[in-house]
Coordinates of N, CA and C and ligand atoms in Angstrom, one line a residue:
M60 N -7.9 0.1 -17.9 CA -8.6 1.5 -17.5 C -8.8 2.0 -15.5
Y61 N -8.5 0.7 -15.0 CA -8.0 0.2 -12.9 C -6.4 1.2 -13.0
L62 N -6.2 1.7 -12.1 CA -5.0 1.9 -12.0 C -4.5 1.3 -10.4
I63 N -2.8 0.4 -10.4 CA -2.9 0.8 -9.3 C -2.0 1.6 -8.9
A64 N -1.3 2.7 -7.8 CA -0.4 3.1 -7.4 C -0.9 3.4 -5.7
P65 N 0.6 2.2 -5.6 CA 1.0 1.8 -3.7 C 1.7 3.0 -3.5
S66 N 1.5 3.4 -2.5 CA 1.9 4.4 -1.0 C 3.4 3.8 -1.2
I67 N 4.6 4.9 -1.5 CA 5.5 4.6 -0.6 C 6.1 4.6 0.9
L68 N 5.3 5.7 1.4 CA 5.2 5.3 3.1 C 4.6 4.6 3.6
S69 N 4.6 3.3 2.5 CA 4.4 1.6 4.6 C 5.4 1.1 3.3
A70 N 6.9 1.8 2.6 CA 7.8 0.9 1.6 C 9.1 1.0 2.8
D71 N 9.4 0.1 2.7 CA 10.8 -0.9 3.5 C 12.1 0.8 3.4
F72 N 12.0 2.5 4.4 CA 12.5 2.8 4.1 C 14.2 2.5 3.9
T73 N 14.5 2.2 4.6 CA 16.1 0.9 4.4 C 16.9 0.9 3.0
R74 N 15.0 0.7 2.5 CA 15.8 -0.5 0.8 C 14.8 -0.1 0.0
L75 N 14.3 2.3 -0.1 CA 13.6 2.6 -0.7 C 13.7 1.8 -2.3
G76 N 14.5 2.0 -3.2 CA 14.8 2.1 -4.2 C 14.3 1.4 -4.9
E77 N 15.1 0.3 -4.3 CA 14.0 -1.2 -4.0 C 13.1 -1.9 -4.4
E78 N 12.2 -1.0 -3.1 CA 11.1 -0.9 -3.3 C 9.7 -0.3 -4.6
V79 N 10.5 0.4 -5.1 CA 10.0 1.7 -6.1 C 10.5 0.3 -7.1
V80 N 11.2 0.2 -7.7 CA 11.5 -0.9 -8.6 C 11.1 -2.1 -8.4
N81 N 10.8 -3.6 -7.3 CA 9.4 -4.0 -7.0 C 7.8 -4.0 -6.9
V82 N 8.1 -3.5 -6.4 CA 6.5 -2.4 -6.8 C 6.1 -2.6 -7.9
I83 N 6.2 -2.1 -8.6 CA 7.0 -1.5 -10.6 C 6.6 -3.0 -11.6
E84 N 7.5 -4.0 -11.2 CA 7.8 -5.4 -11.8 C 7.0 -6.3 -11.2
S85 N 5.8 -5.1 -9.9 CA 4.9 -6.7 -9.7 C 3.7 -6.6 -10.3
G86 N 3.6 -5.9 -11.8 CA 2.5 -4.9 -11.4 C 2.0 -4.0 -11.4
A87 N 2.8 -3.2 -10.7 CA 1.9 -2.4 -10.1 C 2.2 -1.2 -11.4
D88 N 1.4 0.5 -11.2 CA 0.5 1.3 -12.4 C 1.5 2.7 -11.6
W89 N 1.6 3.3 -11.0 CA 1.7 4.3 -10.4 C 3.0 4.1 -9.5
I90 N 3.7 5.2 -8.6 CA 3.9 4.6 -7.3 C 3.6 6.7 -6.7
H91 N 2.7 6.0 -5.2 CA 2.3 7.5 -5.3 C 3.0 8.2 -4.4
F92 N 3.9 9.3 -4.2 CA 4.4 9.3 -3.4 C 4.4 11.0 -2.4
D93 N 4.0 10.7 -1.0 CA 3.2 11.0 0.0 C 3.3 12.3 0.9
V94 N 4.1 13.9 0.3 CA 3.9 14.3 1.2 C 4.4 15.4 1.9
M95 N 3.8 14.7 3.8 CA 3.9 15.5 4.6 C 4.9 16.5 5.3
D96 N 4.4 17.2 5.8 CA 4.9 18.9 6.3 C 5.2 18.9 8.1
N97 N 4.1 18.5 8.6 CA 4.1 18.2 10.0 C 3.4 20.4 9.8
H98 N 2.7 20.3 9.5 CA 2.1 22.1 9.7 C 1.0 21.3 9.5
Y99 N 0.8 21.2 8.2 CA -0.9 21.0 7.3 C -1.3 19.8 7.4
V100 N -0.3 18.6 8.1 CA -1.2 17.3 8.2 C 0.6 16.6 9.7
P101 N -0.5 16.1 10.6 CA 0.6 16.2 11.9 C 1.6 14.7 11.2
N102 N 2.7 15.2 10.8 CA 3.4 14.3 10.7 C 4.4 14.4 9.5
L103 N 5.7 14.0 9.1 CA 6.3 15.0 7.9 C 7.7 13.6 7.3
T104 N 7.9 14.0 6.0 CA 7.6 12.3 5.7 C 8.9 13.3 4.3
V105 N 9.0 13.0 3.3 CA 9.6 13.6 2.7 C 9.6 14.1 1.3
G106 N 10.6 14.6 0.8 CA 10.7 16.4 0.5 C 11.7 16.1 -1.0
P107 N 11.4 16.7 -2.5 CA 11.3 16.5 -3.3 C 13.2 16.4 -3.9
L108 N 13.9 15.7 -2.9 CA 15.5 15.7 -2.5 C 15.1 13.2 -3.0
V109 N 13.7 13.1 -2.1 CA 14.1 11.9 -2.4 C 14.0 11.8 -3.7
C110 N 12.1 11.8 -4.0 CA 12.0 11.7 -5.4 C 12.8 12.4 -7.2
E111 N 13.4 13.1 -6.9 CA 15.1 13.3 -7.6 C 15.7 11.6 -7.7
A112 N 16.2 11.0 -6.3 CA 16.8 10.2 -5.5 C 16.2 8.8 -7.0
I113 N 14.8 9.2 -7.2 CA 14.3 7.5 -7.2 C 13.8 7.3 -8.7
R114 N 13.7 8.9 -8.9 CA 12.9 9.1 -10.7 C 14.1 8.1 -12.1
P115 N 15.3 8.0 -11.5 CA 15.6 7.6 -12.9 C 15.1 5.8 -12.0
L116 N 14.9 5.4 -11.3 CA 15.0 4.0 -11.1 C 13.4 3.2 -12.0
T117 N 13.2 4.2 -12.5 CA 11.8 3.8 -12.8 C 11.3 4.8 -14.1
R118 N 10.3 3.8 -14.7 CA 9.4 5.3 -15.7 C 8.2 5.2 -15.4
A119 N 7.7 4.5 -14.4 CA 6.3 4.9 -14.0 C 6.0 6.0 -13.5
L120 N 5.1 6.6 -13.7 CA 4.1 7.3 -12.9 C 4.7 8.2 -12.0
I121 N 5.0 9.0 -11.6 CA 5.4 9.5 -10.1 C 4.2 10.5 -9.3
D122 N 3.6 9.9 -8.7 CA 2.1 10.6 -7.8 C 2.1 11.5 -6.6
V123 N 2.4 12.9 -7.4 CA 2.8 13.5 -6.0 C 1.8 14.1 -5.1
H124 N 1.5 13.6 -3.6 CA 0.8 13.8 -3.4 C 0.9 15.1 -1.5
L125 N 0.9 16.4 -2.4 CA 1.3 17.5 -0.7 C -0.2 17.7 -0.1
M126 N 0.4 17.1 1.3 CA -0.2 17.4 2.1 C 0.0 18.1 3.2
A127 N 0.5 20.0 2.4 CA 2.0 20.7 2.3 C 1.7 22.1 2.7
R128 N 2.0 22.8 3.3 CA 1.4 24.0 2.9 C 2.0 25.8 3.2
P129 N 2.2 26.3 2.6 CA 1.4 26.4 1.8 C 2.3 25.3 0.3
V130 N 2.1 25.4 -0.5 CA 2.1 24.5 -2.4 C 2.4 25.2 -2.6
D131 N 2.7 26.3 -3.3 CA 3.1 27.0 -4.8 C 5.2 27.2 -4.6
R132 N 5.4 26.4 -3.2 CA 7.3 26.0 -4.0 C 7.0 25.5 -4.3
L133 N 6.6 24.5 -3.5 CA 7.2 23.2 -3.8 C 6.5 22.2 -4.9
I134 N 5.8 22.7 -5.3 CA 5.3 22.5 -7.1 C 6.1 22.2 -8.4
H135 N 6.6 23.7 -8.2 CA 7.9 24.3 -9.2 C 9.5 22.2 -8.6
D136 N 9.2 22.9 -6.9 CA 10.3 21.6 -7.2 C 10.0 20.4 -7.1
F137 N 9.7 19.6 -6.6 CA 8.8 18.2 -7.7 C 9.2 18.4 -9.0
A138 N 8.0 19.1 -9.9 CA 8.2 19.6 -10.8 C 10.4 19.0 -12.2
R139 N 10.9 19.6 -11.0 CA 11.6 20.3 -11.7 C 13.0 18.2 -10.8
A140 N 11.7 17.8 -9.7 CA 12.7 16.3 -9.7 C 11.9 15.6 -10.1
G141 N 11.1 15.8 -11.9 CA 10.9 14.4 -11.7 C 9.5 14.2 -11.6
A142 N 9.1 14.7 -10.5 CA 6.8 14.9 -10.7 C 6.7 14.3 -12.9
N143 N 5.9 13.5 -12.3 CA 4.0 13.6 -13.3 C 3.6 14.1 -12.9
L144 N 2.9 13.9 -12.1 CA 1.9 14.6 -11.6 C 1.5 15.3 -10.3
I145 N 1.0 15.9 -8.8 CA 1.2 16.9 -8.5 C 0.1 16.9 -8.4
S146 N -0.3 16.6 -6.9 CA -1.7 17.1 -6.1 C -1.5 17.9 -4.7
F147 N -3.1 18.7 -4.8 CA -3.0 19.3 -3.8 C -3.9 19.7 -2.9
H148 N -3.9 19.7 -2.1 CA -5.2 20.2 -0.7 C -5.6 21.5 -0.7
P149 N -7.1 22.0 -1.0 CA -7.5 23.0 -1.6 C -7.3 24.1 -0.4
E150 N -7.3 23.1 1.0 CA -6.9 24.3 2.1 C -6.0 24.4 2.5
A151 N -5.5 23.8 1.3 CA -3.4 24.5 2.0 C -2.6 25.2 0.6
S152 N -4.0 26.0 -0.9 CA -3.1 27.0 -0.9 C -5.1 28.0 -1.1
E153 N -3.5 29.1 -1.1 CA -4.5 30.6 -0.9 C -4.9 30.9 -2.3
H154 N -4.0 30.5 -3.3 CA -5.0 30.9 -4.7 C -4.9 29.2 -5.4
V155 N -6.2 28.3 -5.1 CA -6.2 27.4 -5.5 C -6.1 27.5 -7.2
D156 N -7.3 28.0 -8.0 CA -7.0 28.8 -9.7 C -5.4 28.6 -10.0
R157 N -5.3 29.3 -9.3 CA -3.2 29.6 -9.3 C -2.1 28.2 -9.1
S158 N -2.7 27.7 -8.1 CA -1.5 26.7 -8.3 C -1.5 25.2 -9.0
L159 N -3.6 25.3 -9.6 CA -3.4 23.6 -10.5 C -3.2 25.0 -12.2
A160 N -2.6 26.2 -11.9 CA -2.3 26.9 -13.7 C -0.4 26.3 -13.1
L161 N -0.1 26.0 -12.1 CA 1.5 26.5 -12.3 C 1.6 25.1 -12.3
I162 N 1.1 24.3 -12.0 CA 1.8 22.8 -12.2 C 1.1 22.1 -13.0
R163 N 1.0 22.6 -14.2 CA 0.2 22.4 -15.7 C 1.7 23.5 -16.3
D164 N 2.2 24.0 -15.7 CA 3.2 24.9 -16.2 C 4.4 24.4 -16.4
S165 N 3.8 24.2 -14.6 CA 5.3 23.1 -14.9 C 5.8 21.3 -15.1
G166 N 4.8 21.3 -16.0 CA 4.9 20.6 -17.6 C 3.8 18.9 -17.4
C167 N 3.8 19.3 -15.9 CA 2.8 18.1 -14.8 C 1.5 18.6 -15.0
Q168 N 1.2 16.8 -15.0 CA -0.8 17.2 -14.6 C -0.6 17.2 -12.9
S169 N -2.0 18.0 -13.6 CA -3.0 18.4 -11.6 C -4.2 18.1 -11.9
G170 N -4.0 17.9 -9.9 CA -4.4 17.3 -8.9 C -5.1 18.4 -8.4
L171 N -6.7 17.5 -7.3 CA -7.1 19.3 -6.5 C -7.1 17.7 -5.6
V172 N -7.4 18.0 -4.5 CA -7.7 16.1 -3.3 C -8.9 17.2 -2.2
F173 N -9.2 16.4 -1.7 CA -10.5 15.9 -0.7 C -10.4 15.6 0.2
N174 N -10.5 16.5 1.2 CA -10.4 15.5 3.0 C -12.1 15.3 3.3
P175 N -11.8 13.9 3.8 CA -13.7 13.6 3.8 C -14.4 14.0 4.2
A176 N -14.2 15.5 4.5 CA -14.9 17.0 5.5 C -14.9 18.1 4.0
T177 N -13.8 18.0 2.7 CA -14.3 18.8 2.3 C -15.5 18.7 0.9
P178 N -15.8 20.3 1.5 CA -17.4 19.8 0.0 C -16.5 19.7 -1.2
L179 N -17.0 19.6 -2.1 CA -16.9 19.3 -3.7 C -17.4 21.5 -4.2
D180 N -17.3 21.5 -4.0 CA -18.0 23.1 -4.4 C -16.3 23.2 -4.6
Y181 N -15.6 23.5 -4.4 CA -14.6 23.5 -5.0 C -13.7 23.4 -6.1
L182 N -14.7 21.7 -6.4 CA -15.0 21.6 -8.3 C -15.9 22.6 -9.5
D183 N -16.5 23.3 -8.4 CA -16.9 24.6 -9.5 C -17.2 24.9 -10.6
Y184 N -15.3 25.3 -10.4 CA -15.3 26.1 -11.5 C -13.4 25.9 -12.3
V185 N -12.4 24.8 -11.9 CA -11.7 23.9 -11.9 C -11.8 23.3 -12.6
M186 N -12.5 22.5 -13.6 CA -12.6 21.4 -13.7 C -11.4 21.2 -15.2
D187 N -11.2 22.7 -16.2 CA -10.7 22.1 -17.0 C -9.8 22.4 -17.0
K188 N -8.7 22.8 -16.0 CA -7.6 22.8 -15.0 C -7.5 21.5 -14.2
L189 N -8.1 20.3 -14.4 CA -8.1 19.9 -12.9 C -7.5 18.2 -14.6
D190 N -6.5 17.8 -13.7 CA -6.1 15.6 -15.2 C -7.0 15.0 -13.8
L191 N -6.9 15.6 -12.1 CA -7.1 13.7 -12.2 C -7.9 14.9 -10.6
V192 N -8.9 14.3 -9.9 CA -9.6 14.5 -8.4 C -9.3 13.5 -7.7
L193 N -8.9 13.1 -6.3 CA -8.2 12.7 -5.8 C -9.5 12.7 -4.9
L194 N -9.8 11.9 -4.0 CA -10.6 11.6 -2.7 C -9.9 10.9 -1.8
M195 N -9.9 11.6 -0.7 CA -9.2 10.9 0.5 C -10.3 9.9 1.4
G196 N -10.4 8.8 1.6 CA -11.1 7.6 2.0 C -10.5 7.9 3.5
V197 N -9.4 8.4 4.4 CA -9.2 8.2 5.2 C -9.0 10.1 5.9
N198 N -8.3 11.1 7.3 CA -7.4 11.2 7.0 C -6.3 12.0 6.9
P199 N -5.8 12.5 6.0 CA -4.8 12.6 5.6 C -3.6 12.8 6.5
G200 N -2.5 12.1 6.5 CA -1.6 12.3 7.7 C -0.4 10.4 8.3
F201 N -1.1 9.9 8.1 CA -0.6 8.4 8.8 C -1.6 7.5 7.8
G202 N 0.0 6.8 6.7 CA -1.0 5.3 6.7 C -1.6 4.1 7.5
G203 N -2.3 2.7 7.0 CA -2.4 2.3 8.2 C -4.3 2.0 8.3
Q204 N -4.8 3.1 8.7 CA -6.0 3.9 8.5 C -7.5 3.0 8.1
A205 N -8.2 3.4 8.3 CA -9.8 2.8 8.5 C -10.2 3.8 7.9
F206 N -11.0 3.1 5.9 CA -11.5 3.4 5.7 C -13.2 4.4 6.1
I207 N -13.1 5.5 5.5 CA -14.5 5.7 6.3 C -15.4 5.3 5.2
P208 N -16.5 5.2 5.0 CA -17.7 4.7 4.5 C -18.3 6.0 3.7
A209 N -18.2 7.1 3.9 CA -19.3 7.7 3.0 C -18.6 8.3 3.0
T210 N -17.7 8.0 2.1 CA -16.9 8.2 0.8 C -17.5 7.4 -0.2
L211 N -17.1 6.1 -0.3 CA -18.9 5.3 -1.5 C -19.8 6.8 -2.0
A212 N -20.6 7.4 -1.1 CA -21.6 8.5 -1.7 C -20.7 9.7 -2.6
K213 N -18.6 10.3 -2.2 CA -19.6 11.1 -2.3 C -18.2 10.9 -3.9
L214 N -17.3 9.1 -3.5 CA -17.8 9.1 -4.5 C -17.9 9.1 -5.9
R215 N -19.5 8.8 -5.1 CA -19.8 8.5 -6.9 C -20.8 9.5 -6.7
A216 N -20.9 11.0 -6.3 CA -21.3 12.7 -6.5 C -20.0 12.6 -7.6
V217 N -18.9 12.8 -7.3 CA -17.7 13.2 -8.1 C -17.9 12.7 -9.5
R218 N -18.7 11.2 -8.9 CA -18.1 10.3 -11.5 C -19.0 11.2 -12.0
A219 N -19.8 12.1 -10.9 CA -21.7 12.1 -12.2 C -21.1 12.8 -12.5
R220 N -20.1 13.6 -11.3 CA -19.8 15.2 -11.8 C -18.5 14.8 -13.1
I221 N -17.8 14.3 -13.2 CA -16.5 13.6 -14.5 C -16.6 12.8 -14.9
D222 N -18.3 12.8 -15.1 CA -18.7 11.5 -16.5 C -19.2 12.8 -17.0
A223 N -20.3 13.9 -16.6 CA -21.2 14.7 -17.3 C -19.5 15.9 -18.1
Y224 N -18.3 15.6 -17.2 CA -17.6 16.7 -17.5 C -16.9 16.4 -19.0
E225 N -16.6 14.7 -19.0 CA -16.3 14.0 -19.8 C -17.0 14.6 -21.2
R226 N -17.9 14.0 -20.8 CA -19.7 14.0 -22.4 C -19.3 15.7 -23.1
A227 N -19.3 16.3 -22.1 CA -19.3 17.0 -23.2 C -17.9 18.5 -23.7
S228 N -17.3 17.6 -22.0 CA -15.7 18.0 -23.2 C -14.9 17.7 -24.3
G229 N -14.6 16.3 -23.8 CA -14.1 15.2 -24.0 C -13.2 15.2 -23.4
R230 N -13.3 15.3 -22.7 CA -10.9 14.8 -22.4 C -11.7 14.2 -21.0
R231 N -10.8 13.8 -20.7 CA -10.4 12.6 -19.3 C -10.1 12.7 -18.3
I232 N -10.9 13.0 -16.5 CA -9.9 14.0 -15.1 C -10.2 11.8 -14.9
R233 N -9.3 12.0 -14.4 CA -9.8 10.5 -13.7 C -9.5 10.3 -12.0
L234 N -10.7 10.1 -11.4 CA -10.8 9.3 -10.2 C -10.1 8.4 -8.7
E235 N -9.4 9.6 -8.8 CA -7.9 8.5 -7.5 C -8.8 8.4 -6.5
I236 N -8.4 7.2 -5.2 CA -9.2 7.6 -3.9 C -7.6 6.8 -3.0
D237 N -8.2 7.5 -2.1 CA -6.5 7.4 -1.1 C -6.8 7.2 0.2
G238 N -6.2 5.9 1.3 CA -7.2 5.5 2.1 C -7.4 4.5 2.5
G239 N -6.9 3.3 3.0 CA -8.3 2.7 3.6 C -8.3 1.9 2.2
V240 N -8.1 1.6 1.3 CA -7.6 0.8 0.7 C -7.5 -0.8 1.0
K241 N -8.5 -1.6 0.3 CA -8.3 -2.9 1.1 C -8.5 -4.6 -0.3
V242 N -7.8 -5.3 0.1 CA -8.7 -6.9 -1.1 C -10.0 -6.1 -0.2
D243 N -10.3 -6.5 0.0 CA -11.7 -6.7 1.0 C -12.6 -5.2 0.4
N244 N -11.8 -4.3 -0.3 CA -13.2 -3.6 -0.1 C -13.2 -2.4 -1.4
I245 N -11.9 -3.3 -2.5 CA -11.3 -2.4 -3.2 C -12.9 -2.5 -4.4
A246 N -12.8 -3.3 -4.3 CA -14.7 -3.5 -5.6 C -15.5 -3.1 -5.6
E247 N -15.6 -2.2 -4.0 CA -16.9 -1.5 -3.2 C -16.3 -0.2 -4.3
I248 N -15.6 0.4 -3.6 CA -14.7 1.1 -3.8 C -15.0 1.6 -6.0
A249 N -14.2 0.2 -6.2 CA -14.7 0.6 -7.6 C -15.6 1.0 -8.4
G250 N -16.3 0.4 -7.6 CA -18.4 0.2 -7.9 C -19.4 2.3 -8.0
A251 N -18.1 2.2 -6.3 CA -18.7 4.0 -6.3 C -18.1 4.6 -7.4
G252 N -16.9 4.8 -8.5 CA -15.8 5.3 -9.3 C -15.0 4.9 -8.8
A253 N -14.1 5.0 -8.5 CA -13.0 5.1 -8.3 C -12.5 4.4 -9.7
D254 N -11.5 4.5 -10.9 CA -10.8 4.6 -11.3 C -9.2 4.0 -11.3
T255 N -8.8 4.8 -10.5 CA -7.5 5.1 -9.9 C -6.8 4.8 -8.6
F256 N -5.8 4.0 -7.8 CA -6.2 3.1 -6.8 C -5.4 3.1 -5.6
V257 N -5.4 4.5 -5.0 CA -3.8 4.0 -3.9 C -3.9 3.9 -3.1
A258 N -2.6 2.7 -2.7 CA -3.1 1.4 -1.7 C -1.7 1.7 -0.9
G259 N -1.5 1.5 0.3 CA 0.3 2.2 2.0 C 0.2 0.7 1.7
S260 N -0.7 0.5 3.2 CA 0.4 -1.1 4.2 C -0.7 -2.2 3.4
A261 N -1.7 -1.9 2.1 CA -1.9 -2.9 2.2 C -0.6 -4.5 0.8
I262 N -0.4 -3.0 0.4 CA 1.0 -3.6 -0.8 C 1.8 -3.9 0.3
Y263 N 2.2 -2.9 0.3 CA 3.7 -3.1 1.0 C 3.4 -3.9 3.1
G264 N 2.9 -3.6 3.1 CA 2.4 -4.5 4.3 C 2.6 -5.9 4.0
A265 N 1.8 -6.7 2.4 CA 2.0 -7.9 2.0 C 3.4 -9.1 2.0
G266 N 3.8 -7.6 1.3 CA 5.2 -8.1 0.6 C 6.3 -8.7 2.3
Q267 N 6.3 -7.9 3.0 CA 7.6 -7.9 4.2 C 7.6 -9.2 4.8
D268 N 6.5 -10.3 4.4 CA 7.4 -11.3 5.6 C 8.3 -11.9 4.5
G269 N 8.0 -11.7 3.0 CA 8.4 -12.5 1.9 C 10.0 -12.3 2.0
D270 N 10.7 -13.5 1.6 CA 12.0 -12.5 1.2 C 12.4 -11.6 0.3
A271 N 11.7 -11.3 -0.5 CA 12.3 -11.0 -1.9 C 11.5 -9.8 -2.0
H272 N 10.6 -9.2 -0.9 CA 10.1 -8.0 -0.8 C 9.5 -8.2 -2.2
R273 N 9.1 -9.0 -2.9 CA 8.0 -8.5 -3.9 C 6.5 -9.0 -4.0
Y274 N 5.8 -8.5 -4.5 CA 4.1 -8.1 -4.5 C 3.3 -8.4 -5.2
D275 N 3.4 -9.4 -6.6 CA 3.4 -9.9 -7.5 C 1.5 -10.4 -6.9
S276 N 2.3 -11.2 -5.8 CA 0.1 -11.9 -5.3 C -0.3 -10.8 -5.0
I277 N -0.9 -9.5 -4.1 CA -1.0 -8.2 -3.5 C -2.1 -7.6 -4.7
I278 N -1.0 -7.5 -5.6 CA -1.2 -7.1 -6.5 C -2.6 -7.4 -7.5
A279 N -2.1 -8.9 -7.7 CA -3.1 -10.0 -7.8 C -3.8 -10.2 -8.1
D280 N -4.0 -9.9 -6.0 CA -5.8 -10.4 -5.3 C -6.3 -8.6 -5.6
L281 N -5.4 -7.7 -5.7 CA -6.9 -7.0 -6.3 C -6.5 -6.3 -7.7
R282 N -6.4 -6.8 -8.3 CA -6.5 -6.5 -10.3 C -8.1 -7.5 -10.6
A283 N -7.7 -9.3 -9.6 CA -9.2 -9.5 -8.9 C -9.8 -9.4 -8.9
E284 N -10.0 -8.1 -7.6 CA -11.6 -7.8 -7.3 C -11.6 -6.3 -7.8
L285 N -10.9 -6.4 -8.5 CA -11.3 -5.2 -9.5 C -11.9 -5.4 -10.5
A286 N -11.2 -6.9 -10.6 CA -12.5 -7.4 -12.0 C -13.6 -8.2 -12.2
K287 N -14.3 -8.4 -10.2 CA -15.4 -8.3 -10.4 C -16.2 -7.1 -10.4
A288 N -15.9 -5.8 -10.8 CA -16.1 -4.6 -10.3 C -17.5 -4.4 -11.4
Ligands
LIG365 C1 -2.5 9.3 4.2 C2 -1.5 8.9 2.8 C3 -2.2 7.8 1.8 C4 -1.7 6.9 2.4 C5 -2.5 5.7 2.5 O1 -2.2 10.1 4.8 O2 -2.4 10.1 1.9 O3 -1.6 7.5 0.9 O4 -0.5 6.0 2.6 O5 -2.5 4.8 3.0 P1 -2.9 3.4 3.5 O6 -3.4 3.2 2.3 O7 -2.4 2.1 4.6 O8 -4.7 3.8 3.7
LIG366 ZN1 -1.4 9.7 0.3

């Protein structure tokens, strides 16, 4: 039930293909793909061309996290580039409901992302259009930041909303956490209700000292902590 989604933001970009293949072979579930535009967030990363390049290398779900504005054209571009799940920040779309519908219409699963200070009200009317809720444990823009503790209470609040929705609808919505997830806090984060865990620096930072860029032991450590949750 718990899924681990390494963020390639912290991968070695000189050998990105290998980093994607190895992290999945090491036991990860999804590839988390961070898209930053230097407007919505103060950093600039990768776009649909890179998604298209890694698509043939793995059958794992590609989880595209748009930190970019506007979002609608990017939805189309990433769907064509092989994304399976696309999430965006409500502040980055003029019409949140329309953007969610566009994601579904393009054949992808849809997600809405909440920054640390973003209220959960955006969930009030769109649960039927969501496959995933993503809570940021840090302010978006960079890997390697410390987890903001207030996120735990927010996770519990979203967990309660999702549980109520699932009971009423019979439909599953995943609750993903992104930012500051480490071996020493993942169990507590799972206890607060997350079921899907992005980890960038924790995973890719752990493998870089080895000679083969393998991530078996860090992923096993994360799973061992999850087993305690
Ligand atoms: C932050 C990104 C995250 C980031 C996580 O803006 O959305 O996905 O890569 O990195 P860590 O796990 O190092 O906090
Ligand atoms: Zn992310």
